[in-house]
mmCIF file of C-alpha atoms and ligand atoms in Angstrom:
data_model
loop_
_atom_site.group_PDB
_atom_site.id
_atom_site.type_symbol
_atom_site.label_atom_id
_atom_site.label_comp_id
_atom_site.label_asym_id
_atom_site.label_seq_id
_atom_site.Cartn_x
_atom_site.Cartn_y
_atom_site.Cartn_z
ATOM 1 C CA MET A 1 117.750 99.285 74.446
ATOM 2 C CA PRO A 2 121.019 101.249 74.781
ATOM 3 C CA ASP A 3 119.571 104.503 73.390
ATOM 4 C CA CYS A 4 116.656 104.804 75.786
ATOM 5 C CA PRO A 5 115.747 108.530 75.938
ATOM 6 C CA LEU A 6 115.080 108.361 79.681
ATOM 7 C CA LYS A 7 117.819 108.284 82.273
ATOM 8 C CA HIS A 8 115.350 108.618 85.117
ATOM 9 C CA VAL A 9 111.581 108.263 85.169
ATOM 10 C CA ALA A 10 109.350 108.706 88.215
ATOM 11 C CA PHE A 11 105.805 107.522 88.809
ATOM 12 C CA ILE A 12 103.003 108.813 91.016
ATOM 13 C CA MET A 13 101.043 105.580 91.281
ATOM 14 C CA ASP A 14 97.538 106.934 91.760
ATOM 15 C CA GLY A 15 94.144 105.291 91.328
ATOM 16 C CA ASN A 16 94.344 102.009 93.241
ATOM 17 C CA GLY A 17 91.314 102.933 95.354
ATOM 18 C CA ARG A 18 89.189 103.900 92.338
ATOM 19 C CA TRP A 19 90.241 100.733 90.525
ATOM 20 C CA ALA A 20 88.985 98.680 93.476
ATOM 21 C CA LYS A 21 85.794 100.727 93.843
ATOM 22 C CA LYS A 22 84.870 100.143 90.194
ATOM 23 C CA ARG A 23 85.011 96.413 90.940
ATOM 24 C CA ARG A 24 83.306 96.691 94.337
ATOM 25 C CA LEU A 25 86.447 95.381 95.982
ATOM 26 C CA PRO A 26 88.097 96.611 99.185
ATOM 27 C CA ARG A 27 90.779 99.272 98.662
ATOM 28 C CA GLU A 28 93.424 96.819 99.896
ATOM 29 C CA LEU A 29 92.851 94.712 96.784
ATOM 30 C CA GLY A 30 93.375 97.808 94.685
ATOM 31 C CA HIS A 31 96.786 98.194 96.291
ATOM 32 C CA LYS A 32 97.559 94.522 95.652
ATOM 33 C CA ALA A 33 96.747 95.048 91.961
ATOM 34 C CA GLY A 34 98.874 98.208 92.179
ATOM 35 C CA ALA A 35 101.811 96.184 93.482
ATOM 36 C CA ASP A 36 101.505 93.845 90.472
ATOM 37 C CA ALA A 37 101.461 96.860 88.145
ATOM 38 C CA PHE A 38 104.503 98.263 89.954
ATOM 39 C CA GLU A 39 106.509 95.104 89.202
ATOM 40 C CA ARG A 40 105.319 95.006 85.596
ATOM 41 C CA ILE A 41 106.233 98.637 84.959
ATOM 42 C CA VAL A 42 109.579 98.544 86.792
ATOM 43 C CA ASN A 43 110.596 95.418 84.882
ATOM 44 C CA TYR A 44 109.597 97.029 81.611
ATOM 45 C CA CYS A 45 111.594 100.185 82.396
ATOM 46 C CA TYR A 46 114.587 97.990 83.107
ATOM 47 C CA ASP A 47 114.143 96.053 79.873
ATOM 48 C CA ILE A 48 114.062 99.214 77.753
ATOM 49 C CA GLY A 49 117.192 100.574 79.443
ATOM 50 C CA VAL A 50 115.984 103.268 81.866
ATOM 51 C CA GLY A 51 118.770 104.029 84.349
ATOM 52 C CA ALA A 52 116.656 104.964 87.370
ATOM 53 C CA VAL A 53 113.021 104.621 88.383
ATOM 54 C CA THR A 54 111.463 106.361 91.367
ATOM 55 C CA VAL A 55 108.021 105.454 92.638
ATOM 56 C CA TYR A 56 105.823 107.118 95.221
ATOM 57 C CA ALA A 57 104.498 104.181 97.229
ATOM 58 C CA PHE A 58 103.632 105.893 100.527
ATOM 59 C CA SER A 59 103.731 109.599 101.266
ATOM 60 C CA THR A 60 104.339 111.369 104.569
ATOM 61 C CA GLU A 61 100.585 112.155 104.457
ATOM 62 C CA ASN A 62 99.412 108.576 103.874
ATOM 63 C CA TRP A 63 99.562 107.789 107.627
ATOM 64 C CA LYS A 64 96.191 109.565 107.837
ATOM 65 C CA ARG A 65 94.519 106.613 106.060
ATOM 66 C CA PRO A 66 92.706 103.925 108.056
ATOM 67 C CA LYS A 67 95.067 101.610 109.943
ATOM 68 C CA ARG A 68 93.824 98.612 107.994
ATOM 69 C CA GLU A 69 94.892 100.235 104.710
ATOM 70 C CA VAL A 70 98.275 101.371 106.065
ATOM 71 C CA ASP A 71 98.939 97.851 107.386
ATOM 72 C CA ALA A 72 97.994 96.319 104.030
ATOM 73 C CA LEU A 73 100.414 98.627 102.229
ATOM 74 C CA PHE A 74 103.278 97.786 104.600
ATOM 75 C CA MET A 75 102.505 94.081 104.115
ATOM 76 C CA LEU A 76 102.929 94.577 100.360
ATOM 77 C CA PHE A 77 106.236 96.412 100.840
ATOM 78 C CA THR A 78 107.492 93.690 103.175
ATOM 79 C CA GLU A 79 106.471 90.931 100.790
ATOM 80 C CA PHE A 80 108.228 92.764 97.939
ATOM 81 C CA ILE A 81 111.438 93.129 99.954
ATOM 82 C CA ASP A 82 111.407 89.487 101.025
ATOM 83 C CA HIS A 83 111.006 88.213 97.475
ATOM 84 C CA TYR A 84 112.765 90.930 95.553
ATOM 85 C CA VAL A 85 115.260 88.624 93.807
ATOM 86 C CA GLU A 86 112.626 86.403 92.232
ATOM 87 C CA LYS A 87 110.374 89.371 91.621
ATOM 88 C CA LEU A 88 113.039 91.275 89.716
ATOM 89 C CA LYS A 89 113.748 88.101 87.720
ATOM 90 C CA HIS A 90 117.537 88.333 87.953
ATOM 91 C CA ARG A 91 117.654 91.894 86.772
ATOM 92 C CA SER A 92 120.573 93.855 88.218
ATOM 93 C CA VAL A 93 118.558 96.428 90.161
ATOM 94 C CA ARG A 94 119.827 98.391 93.124
ATOM 95 C CA LEU A 95 117.030 99.101 95.551
ATOM 96 C CA ILE A 96 117.117 102.284 97.630
ATOM 97 C CA PHE A 97 114.335 103.358 99.961
ATOM 98 C CA ILE A 98 113.739 107.094 100.056
ATOM 99 C CA GLY A 99 111.925 108.830 102.868
ATOM 100 C CA ASP A 100 112.114 109.240 106.607
ATOM 101 C CA ARG A 101 112.643 105.831 108.254
ATOM 102 C CA GLU A 102 112.245 107.139 111.775
ATOM 103 C CA PRO A 103 108.617 105.988 112.308
ATOM 104 C CA PHE A 104 109.225 102.471 110.956
ATOM 105 C CA SER A 105 109.366 99.444 113.200
ATOM 106 C CA GLU A 106 112.827 98.114 113.983
ATOM 107 C CA SER A 107 112.163 94.973 111.941
ATOM 108 C CA PHE A 108 110.986 96.888 108.862
ATOM 109 C CA ARG A 109 114.028 99.170 109.094
ATOM 110 C CA LYS A 110 116.349 96.158 109.311
ATOM 111 C CA ARG A 111 114.661 94.589 106.277
ATOM 112 C CA ILE A 112 115.265 97.764 104.287
ATOM 113 C CA GLU A 113 118.893 97.959 105.349
ATOM 114 C CA ASN A 114 119.446 94.313 104.391
ATOM 115 C CA VAL A 115 117.916 94.588 100.955
ATOM 116 C CA GLU A 116 119.825 97.794 100.240
ATOM 117 C CA LYS A 117 123.064 96.121 101.263
ATOM 118 C CA LYS A 118 122.310 93.013 99.210
ATOM 119 C CA THR A 119 121.643 95.039 96.068
ATOM 120 C CA GLU A 120 124.252 97.758 96.439
ATOM 121 C CA ASN A 121 126.488 96.353 93.698
ATOM 122 C CA ASN A 122 123.677 95.908 91.173
ATOM 123 C CA ASP A 123 124.538 98.379 88.481
ATOM 124 C CA LYS A 124 122.019 98.396 85.642
ATOM 125 C CA MET A 125 119.236 100.351 87.274
ATOM 126 C CA ILE A 126 118.445 102.093 90.557
ATOM 127 C CA LEU A 127 114.939 101.681 91.902
ATOM 128 C CA TYR A 128 114.099 104.365 94.450
ATOM 129 C CA LEU A 129 111.106 103.330 96.505
ATOM 130 C CA GLY A 130 109.409 106.233 98.246
ATOM 131 C CA VAL A 131 107.993 105.067 101.573
ATOM 132 C CA ASN A 132 107.152 107.791 104.074
ATOM 133 C CA TYR A 133 108.542 110.083 101.409
ATOM 134 C CA GLY A 134 107.802 113.795 101.182
ATOM 135 C CA GLY A 135 109.542 116.243 98.876
ATOM 136 C CA ARG A 136 109.722 118.959 101.526
ATOM 137 C CA ASP A 137 111.064 116.459 104.021
ATOM 138 C CA ASP A 138 113.685 115.406 101.443
ATOM 139 C CA ILE A 139 114.957 119.006 101.213
ATOM 140 C CA CYS A 140 114.892 119.545 105.018
ATOM 141 C CA HIS A 141 116.749 116.294 105.523
ATOM 142 C CA ALA A 142 119.425 117.337 103.009
ATOM 143 C CA VAL A 143 119.823 120.819 104.511
ATOM 144 C CA ASN A 144 119.956 119.523 108.088
ATOM 145 C CA SER A 145 122.640 117.019 107.224
ATOM 146 C CA LEU A 146 124.721 119.787 105.631
ATOM 147 C CA ILE A 147 124.256 122.015 108.693
ATOM 148 C CA ALA A 148 125.246 119.118 110.967
ATOM 149 C CA GLU A 149 128.550 119.000 109.092
ATOM 150 C CA GLY A 150 129.086 122.690 109.762
ATOM 151 C CA LYS A 151 128.390 123.723 106.198
ATOM 152 C CA THR A 152 127.410 127.366 105.631
ATOM 153 C CA ASN A 153 126.434 129.094 102.403
ATOM 154 C CA ILE A 154 124.615 126.044 101.142
ATOM 155 C CA THR A 155 124.441 125.870 97.344
ATOM 156 C CA GLU A 156 122.002 124.168 94.964
ATOM 157 C CA GLU A 157 124.728 121.698 94.145
ATOM 158 C CA ASP A 158 125.152 120.838 97.839
ATOM 159 C CA ILE A 159 121.447 120.062 98.126
ATOM 160 C CA SER A 160 121.392 118.074 94.871
ATOM 161 C CA ASN A 161 124.263 116.009 96.225
ATOM 162 C CA ARG A 162 122.408 115.309 99.458
ATOM 163 C CA ILE A 163 118.804 114.597 98.461
ATOM 164 C CA TYR A 164 117.618 110.990 98.618
ATOM 165 C CA THR A 165 118.007 110.416 94.849
ATOM 166 C CA SER A 166 121.461 111.991 94.627
ATOM 167 C CA LEU A 167 122.995 108.967 92.905
ATOM 168 C CA SER A 168 120.944 109.688 89.781
ATOM 169 C CA PRO A 169 120.264 112.677 87.543
ATOM 170 C CA ASP A 170 116.950 114.469 88.141
ATOM 171 C CA PRO A 171 113.992 112.712 86.481
ATOM 172 C CA ASP A 172 113.491 113.519 82.798
ATOM 173 C CA LEU A 173 109.859 112.526 83.081
ATOM 174 C CA ILE A 174 107.297 112.239 85.869
ATOM 175 C CA VAL A 175 104.238 110.138 85.081
ATOM 176 C CA ARG A 176 101.099 110.510 87.165
ATOM 177 C CA THR A 177 98.265 108.032 86.718
ATOM 178 C CA GLY A 178 94.674 108.570 87.868
ATOM 179 C CA GLY A 179 94.177 111.900 86.073
ATOM 180 C CA GLU A 180 94.985 114.341 88.894
ATOM 181 C CA TYR A 181 97.073 117.433 87.953
ATOM 182 C CA ARG A 182 99.217 117.737 91.075
ATOM 183 C CA ILE A 183 102.765 116.961 92.137
ATOM 184 C CA SER A 184 101.594 116.072 95.695
ATOM 185 C CA ASN A 185 104.888 116.772 97.474
ATOM 186 C CA PHE A 186 106.768 114.291 95.268
ATOM 187 C CA LEU A 187 110.378 115.047 94.219
ATOM 188 C CA ILE A 188 109.796 118.788 94.431
ATOM 189 C CA TRP A 189 113.502 119.648 94.281
ATOM 190 C CA GLN A 190 114.285 117.102 91.579
ATOM 191 C CA SER A 191 111.323 117.976 89.330
ATOM 192 C CA ALA A 192 112.391 121.561 88.545
ATOM 193 C CA TYR A 193 112.845 120.706 84.843
ATOM 194 C CA SER A 194 111.062 117.366 84.555
ATOM 195 C CA GLU A 195 108.432 116.858 81.901
ATOM 196 C CA LEU A 196 105.069 115.885 83.350
ATOM 197 C CA TYR A 197 102.840 113.266 81.779
ATOM 198 C CA ILE A 198 99.388 112.754 83.249
ATOM 199 C CA THR A 199 97.122 109.936 82.190
ATOM 200 C CA ASP A 200 93.583 108.996 83.258
ATOM 201 C CA THR A 201 94.645 105.346 83.355
ATOM 202 C CA LEU A 202 94.367 104.016 86.912
ATOM 203 C CA TRP A 203 97.670 102.675 88.214
ATOM 204 C CA PRO A 204 96.655 98.980 88.413
ATOM 205 C CA ASP A 205 95.693 99.156 84.691
ATOM 206 C CA MET A 206 99.066 100.606 83.696
ATOM 207 C CA LYS A 207 100.686 98.523 80.978
ATOM 208 C CA GLU A 208 103.949 98.507 79.065
ATOM 209 C CA SER A 209 102.212 100.207 76.110
ATOM 210 C CA ASP A 210 101.204 103.104 78.407
ATOM 211 C CA VAL A 211 104.875 103.651 79.224
ATOM 212 C CA ASP A 212 105.588 103.671 75.477
ATOM 213 C CA LEU A 213 102.929 106.369 75.026
ATOM 214 C CA ALA A 214 104.481 108.478 77.785
ATOM 215 C CA ILE A 215 107.912 108.147 76.184
ATOM 216 C CA GLN A 216 106.549 109.064 72.748
ATOM 217 C CA GLU A 217 104.952 112.189 74.231
ATOM 218 C CA PHE A 218 108.198 113.015 76.063
ATOM 219 C CA MET A 219 110.175 112.760 72.833
ATOM 220 C CA LYS A 220 107.835 115.198 71.093
ATOM 221 C CA ARG A 221 108.511 117.888 73.673
ATOM 222 C CA GLU A 222 111.357 120.294 73.224
ATOM 223 C CA ARG A 223 113.347 120.674 76.419
ATOM 224 C CA ARG A 224 114.924 124.076 76.764
ATOM 225 C CA PHE A 225 115.845 124.178 80.472
ATOM 226 C CA GLY A 226 115.041 127.900 80.574
ATOM 227 C CA GLY A 227 117.001 128.726 77.424
ATOM 228 C CA LEU A 228 115.592 129.662 74.010
HETATM 229 C C1 FPP B 301 97.447 106.122 95.638
HETATM 230 O O1 FPP B 301 96.225 105.624 95.134
HETATM 231 C C2 FPP B 301 98.303 104.988 95.913
HETATM 232 C C3 FPP B 301 98.870 104.715 97.104
HETATM 233 C C4 FPP B 301 98.706 105.562 98.302
HETATM 234 C C5 FPP B 301 99.674 103.481 97.302
HETATM 235 C C6 FPP B 301 100.581 103.118 96.155
HETATM 236 C C7 FPP B 301 101.093 101.775 96.407
HETATM 237 C C8 FPP B 301 101.195 100.812 95.472
HETATM 238 C C9 FPP B 301 100.916 101.001 94.029
HETATM 239 C C10 FPP B 301 101.704 99.477 95.892
HETATM 240 C C11 FPP B 301 103.193 99.493 95.687
HETATM 241 C C12 FPP B 301 103.748 98.229 96.104
HETATM 242 C C13 FPP B 301 105.043 98.008 96.260
HETATM 243 C C14 FPP B 301 105.474 96.643 96.589
HETATM 244 C C15 FPP B 301 106.070 99.053 96.134
HETATM 245 P P1 FPP B 301 94.891 105.802 95.964
HETATM 246 O O2 FPP B 301 94.708 104.605 96.822
HETATM 247 O O3 FPP B 301 94.913 107.109 96.664
HETATM 248 O O4 FPP B 301 93.842 105.775 94.810
HETATM 249 P P2 FPP B 301 92.502 106.617 94.713
HETATM 250 O O5 FPP B 301 92.919 108.053 94.477
HETATM 251 O O6 FPP B 301 91.847 106.013 93.505
HETATM 252 O O7 FPP B 301 91.745 106.399 95.983
#
């Protein structure tokens, strides 16, 4: 779809735990269902011509969860990285991890670097995967890297050119599932003018038609960017 109205859409994938609880399943199985939904939704965004997708898979705060849950999430990320080609079904997607990699194991860091290198020439869509991502950390990271280069008088443009998603325009639309009305430290610099769409649908239940609904709602809104 060449005239897709969205250049960049971001998702706060919330509700895996509640989805599992409703079925009396362990939370880990909610995340597994969430990983399936993630692939379904990313593939759909690609198919309708979205230029960039950012997802919040693991926040800087998520380390506070039980070790068993954190380990299960990292297993899902690792499995996704290892099978990304078949999982993306030959779609030309460039994968970029956003977030602080410092606490990751050496082997996980290497995996990320490899997959980023392997996909760096894929040019139809960028998929930004937020793992140990925090919006405030994103801004600090950008500012510190500018200071390290001796930059003074830092401008908005400098920061926009240095944040983790700098290869793409700011998101037009941020979708949050699970019915919570919060931005939760996600893309706080980039979301200055993003439209927000919140749905009660739990992330593992998210379907292609739910993305269509979000886009329809987005198209109804008049975007003025502070003007009249
Ligand atoms: C928030 O829901 C969700 C997360 C902390 C994890 C999101 C991760 C995925 C959807 C898996 C992504 C997989 C890949 C391969 C990128 P919650 O568990 O806090 O839900 P709750 O609010 O219902 O408890």
